[in-house]
Amino acid sequence: MKKAFILDLDGVICDTAVFHYEAWKRLAQEYHYQLTESDNEELKGVSRVDSLKFILSRANHSISEEQFQLDLERKNEWYLEKVAEMNDSYLLEGVKTFFQQCKLLNIPLGLGSASKNARLVLEKVGLLNEFQAIVDASTVIQGKPHPETFLKAAELLGFEPENCIVFEDSSSGITAAKAANMFAVGIGNQHDLPLADYCIPNLGKFDFTQV
Ligand code: B16
Ligand code: MG
């Protein structure tokens, strides 16, 4: 049976995860909280709003709704300053060969990202036109770990969930993929992503003979 691939963006295609981390770290410091790398693992794949809620709860700090919105905007401005400098050199290891191989084998590609900036980032790294379906935070009601992101991508691609393979670097994203009844390839290690069907360090290590 022919398969479709659904890819996460941050941490799978490009290393924007570090930009999110730096921007959240800067904001957390204003609330006298030192954001750790382990906090950052938990924030991967988590929406902007839920990420700010997480930081405020760690900082034991509450703010007005107005300040909450302002903080979301400021974090995004810092993040976008970094995105503005991006080009295809920001693609993670193995991504170019992975996309070449997908083209060669005619594998339909969907994007399933929690980021509202997904299209912009794809454009910066030159991959916007490689996807037949793009699902991002602006198109879904319930973000990861809810399966909606991936189910919507499968529907747009015209594939049944069991014929989709998801590539994800976040624990919330792997949970979402499994809840969608899809095969989940973790980008990273099995210790951080125990629910993944298996893990590879980057897209370049994917074995296409399995498809
Ligand atoms: P934005 P992904 C996620 O993207 C990131 O992993 C997560 O760290 C970020 O908070 C979220 O997007 C929202 O991003 O602020 O740009 O809307 O990994 O699902 O592609
Ligand atoms: Mg990710």
Coordinates of N, CA and C in Angstrom, one line a residue, residues 44-150:
K44 N 8.8 21.5 23.3 CA 8.8 21.2 21.9 C 7.5 20.8 21.4
G45 N 7.0 21.3 20.3 CA 5.7 20.9 19.8 C 4.5 21.5 20.5
V46 N 4.8 22.3 21.5 CA 3.7 22.9 22.3 C 3.4 24.3 21.8
S47 N 2.1 24.7 21.7 CA 1.7 25.9 21.1 C 2.3 27.1 21.9
R48 N 2.3 28.3 21.2 CA 2.8 29.5 21.8 C 2.1 29.8 23.2
V49 N 0.8 29.8 23.1 CA 0.0 30.1 24.3 C 0.3 29.1 25.5
D50 N 0.3 27.8 25.2 CA 0.6 26.8 26.2 C 2.0 26.9 26.7
S51 N 2.9 27.3 25.8 CA 4.3 27.5 26.3 C 4.4 28.6 27.3
L52 N 3.7 29.7 27.1 CA 3.8 30.8 28.0 C 3.1 30.4 29.3
K53 N 2.0 29.7 29.3 CA 1.4 29.2 30.5 C 2.3 28.3 31.3
F54 N 3.1 27.5 30.6 CA 4.0 26.6 31.3 C 5.1 27.4 32.0
I55 N 5.6 28.4 31.3 CA 6.7 29.2 31.9 C 6.2 30.0 33.1
L56 N 5.0 30.6 33.0 CA 4.5 31.3 34.1 C 4.2 30.4 35.3
S57 N 3.8 29.2 35.0 CA 3.6 28.3 36.2 C 4.9 27.9 36.8
R58 N 5.9 27.6 36.0 CA 7.3 27.3 36.5 C 7.8 28.5 37.4
A59 N 7.5 29.7 36.9 CA 8.0 30.9 37.5 C 7.1 31.3 38.7
N60 N 6.0 30.6 38.9 CA 5.0 30.9 39.9 C 4.6 32.3 39.9
H61 N 4.2 32.7 38.7 CA 3.9 34.1 38.4 C 2.6 34.2 37.7
S62 N 1.7 35.2 38.1 CA 0.5 35.3 37.2 C 0.5 36.8 36.7
I63 N 0.0 36.9 35.5 CA 0.0 38.2 34.8 C -1.4 38.5 34.2
S64 N -1.6 39.8 33.9 CA -2.9 40.1 33.3 C -3.1 39.5 31.9
E65 N -4.3 39.5 31.4 CA -4.6 39.0 30.1 C -3.8 39.9 29.1
E66 N -3.8 41.2 29.4 CA -3.2 42.1 28.5 C -1.7 41.9 28.4
Q67 N -1.1 41.7 29.6 CA 0.4 41.4 29.6 C 0.7 40.1 28.9
F68 N -0.2 39.1 29.1 CA -0.1 37.8 28.5 C 0.0 37.9 27.0
Q69 N -0.9 38.7 26.4 CA -0.9 38.9 24.9 C 0.4 39.6 24.5
L70 N 0.8 40.7 25.3 CA 2.0 41.4 25.0 C 3.2 40.5 25.0
D71 N 3.3 39.6 26.0 CA 4.4 38.7 26.1 C 4.5 37.7 24.9
L72 N 3.3 37.3 24.4 CA 3.2 36.4 23.3 C 3.8 37.1 22.0
E73 N 3.4 38.4 21.9 CA 3.9 39.2 20.8 C 5.4 39.4 20.8
R74 N 5.9 39.8 22.1 CA 7.3 40.1 22.2 C 8.1 38.8 21.9
K75 N 7.7 37.7 22.5 CA 8.4 36.4 22.2 C 8.5 36.1 20.7
N76 N 7.4 36.4 20.0 CA 7.3 36.1 18.6 C 8.2 37.0 17.8
E77 N 8.3 38.3 18.3 CA 9.2 39.3 17.6 C 10.6 38.8 17.7
W78 N 11.0 38.4 18.9 CA 12.4 37.9 19.1 C 12.7 36.7 18.2
Y79 N 11.7 35.8 18.1 CA 11.8 34.6 17.3 C 12.0 35.0 15.8
L80 N 11.1 35.9 15.4 CA 11.1 36.3 14.0 C 12.4 37.0 13.5
E81 N 13.0 37.7 14.5 CA 14.3 38.3 14.2 C 15.3 37.3 13.7
K82 N 15.3 36.1 14.4 CA 16.2 35.0 14.0 C 15.7 34.4 12.7
V83 N 14.4 34.2 12.5 CA 13.9 33.6 11.3 C 14.3 34.4 10.1
A84 N 14.3 35.7 10.3 CA 14.6 36.6 9.1 C 16.0 36.3 8.5
E85 N 16.9 35.8 9.4 CA 18.3 35.5 8.9 C 18.4 34.1 8.2
M86 N 17.3 33.3 8.2 CA 17.3 31.9 7.8 C 17.4 31.8 6.3
N87 N 18.1 30.7 5.9 CA 18.1 30.3 4.4 C 18.3 28.8 4.5
D88 N 18.6 28.2 3.3 CA 18.7 26.7 3.3 C 19.8 26.1 4.1
S89 N 20.8 27.0 4.5 CA 21.9 26.4 5.4 C 21.3 26.1 6.8
Y90 N 20.1 26.5 7.1 CA 19.5 26.1 8.4 C 18.8 24.8 8.4
L91 N 18.8 24.1 7.2 CA 18.2 22.8 7.2 C 19.0 21.8 8.0
L92 N 18.3 20.9 8.7 CA 19.1 20.0 9.5 C 19.7 18.9 8.6
E93 N 20.7 18.2 9.2 CA 21.4 17.2 8.4 C 20.5 16.2 7.7
G94 N 20.8 15.9 6.5 CA 20.1 14.9 5.8 C 18.8 15.3 5.1
V95 N 18.4 16.5 5.4 CA 17.0 17.0 4.9 C 17.0 17.1 3.4
K96 N 18.0 17.6 2.8 CA 18.0 17.8 1.3 C 17.9 16.4 0.6
T97 N 18.7 15.5 1.1 CA 18.7 14.2 0.4 C 17.4 13.5 0.6
F98 N 16.8 13.7 1.8 CA 15.5 13.1 2.2 C 14.5 13.6 1.2
F99 N 14.4 14.9 0.9 CA 13.4 15.5 0.0 C 13.7 15.0 -1.4
Q100 N 15.0 14.9 -1.8 CA 15.3 14.4 -3.2 C 14.7 13.0 -3.4
Q101 N 15.0 12.2 -2.4 CA 14.5 10.8 -2.4 C 13.0 10.7 -2.5
C102 N 12.3 11.5 -1.7 CA 10.8 11.6 -1.7 C 10.3 11.9 -3.1
K103 N 11.0 12.9 -3.7 CA 10.6 13.3 -5.1 C 10.8 12.1 -6.1
L104 N 11.9 11.5 -6.0 CA 12.3 10.4 -6.8 C 11.2 9.2 -6.7
L105 N 10.8 9.0 -5.5 CA 9.9 7.9 -5.2 C 8.4 8.3 -5.3
N106 N 8.2 9.6 -5.6 CA 6.8 10.2 -5.7 C 6.0 10.0 -4.4
I107 N 6.6 10.3 -3.3 CA 5.9 10.1 -2.0 C 5.2 11.4 -1.7
P108 N 3.9 11.4 -1.5 CA 3.2 12.6 -1.1 C 3.6 13.1 0.3
L109 N 3.8 14.5 0.4 CA 4.3 15.0 1.6 C 3.3 16.0 2.2
G110 N 3.1 15.9 3.5 CA 2.3 16.9 4.3 C 3.1 17.4 5.4
L111 N 2.8 18.7 5.8 CA 3.4 19.3 7.0 C 2.4 19.3 8.1
G112 N 2.9 18.9 9.3 CA 2.0 19.0 10.5 C 2.7 19.7 11.6
S113 N 2.6 21.0 11.7 CA 3.4 21.8 12.6 C 2.5 22.6 13.6
A114 N 3.0 22.8 14.8 CA 2.2 23.5 15.8 C 2.5 25.0 15.7
S115 N 3.4 25.4 14.7 CA 3.8 26.8 14.6 C 2.9 27.6 13.7
K116 N 2.6 28.8 14.1 CA 1.9 29.8 13.3 C 2.8 30.4 12.2
N117 N 4.1 30.2 12.4 CA 5.1 30.7 11.5 C 5.6 29.7 10.5
A118 N 4.9 28.5 10.4 CA 5.4 27.4 9.6 C 5.6 27.8 8.1
R119 N 4.6 28.5 7.5 CA 4.8 28.8 6.1 C 6.0 29.7 5.8
L120 N 6.1 30.7 6.7 CA 7.2 31.6 6.6 C 8.6 30.9 6.7
V121 N 8.7 30.0 7.7 CA 10.0 29.3 7.8 C 10.2 28.4 6.6
L122 N 9.2 27.7 6.1 CA 9.4 26.9 4.9 C 9.8 27.7 3.7
E123 N 9.3 28.9 3.6 CA 9.7 29.8 2.5 C 11.1 30.2 2.6
K124 N 11.5 30.5 3.9 CA 12.9 30.9 4.1 C 13.9 29.8 3.7
V125 N 13.6 28.5 4.0 CA 14.5 27.5 3.7 C 14.3 26.8 2.3
G126 N 13.3 27.4 1.6 CA 13.1 27.0 0.2 C 12.3 25.7 0.0
L127 N 11.5 25.3 1.0 CA 10.7 24.1 0.8 C 9.2 24.2 0.8
L128 N 8.8 25.5 0.7 CA 7.3 25.7 0.7 C 6.6 25.0 -0.4
N129 N 7.2 24.9 -1.6 CA 6.5 24.2 -2.7 C 6.6 22.7 -2.7
E130 N 7.3 22.1 -1.8 CA 7.5 20.7 -1.8 C 6.3 19.9 -1.1
F131 N 5.4 20.7 -0.5 CA 4.3 20.0 0.3 C 3.0 20.1 -0.5
Q132 N 2.3 18.9 -0.5 CA 1.0 18.9 -1.1 C -0.1 19.3 -0.1
A133 N 0.3 19.3 1.2 CA -0.7 19.7 2.2 C 0.1 20.4 3.4
I134 N -0.4 21.5 3.9 CA 0.2 22.1 5.0 C -0.8 22.4 6.1
V135 N -0.5 21.8 7.3 CA -1.4 22.0 8.4 C -0.6 22.6 9.5
D136 N -1.0 23.8 10.0 CA -0.2 24.5 11.0 C -1.2 25.0 12.1
A137 N -0.6 25.8 13.0 CA -1.5 26.2 14.2 C -2.7 27.1 13.7
S138 N -2.6 27.7 12.6 CA -3.7 28.5 12.2 C -4.9 27.7 11.6
T139 N -4.6 26.4 11.3 CA -5.7 25.5 10.7 C -6.3 24.5 11.6
V140 N -5.7 24.4 12.8 CA -6.3 23.4 13.7 C -6.9 24.0 15.0
I141 N -7.9 23.3 15.6 CA -8.5 23.8 16.8 C -7.7 23.3 18.0
Q142 N -7.4 22.0 18.0 CA -6.7 21.4 19.1 C -5.3 20.9 18.7
G143 N -4.3 21.5 19.3 CA -2.9 21.3 19.0 C -2.4 19.9 19.5
K144 N -1.2 19.6 19.1 CA -0.5 18.4 19.7 C -0.5 18.5 21.2
P145 N -0.8 17.4 22.0 CA -0.8 16.0 21.6 C -2.1 15.5 21.0
H146 N -3.1 16.4 20.8 CA -4.3 16.0 20.1 C -4.0 15.5 18.7
P147 N -4.6 14.5 18.2 CA -4.3 14.0 16.8 C -4.7 14.9 15.6
E148 N -5.5 16.0 15.9 CA -6.1 16.8 14.8 C -5.2 17.2 13.7
T149 N -4.0 17.7 14.1 CA -3.0 18.2 13.2 C -2.7 17.1 12.1
F150 N -2.4 15.9 12.6 CA -2.0 14.9 11.6 C -3.2 14.3 10.9

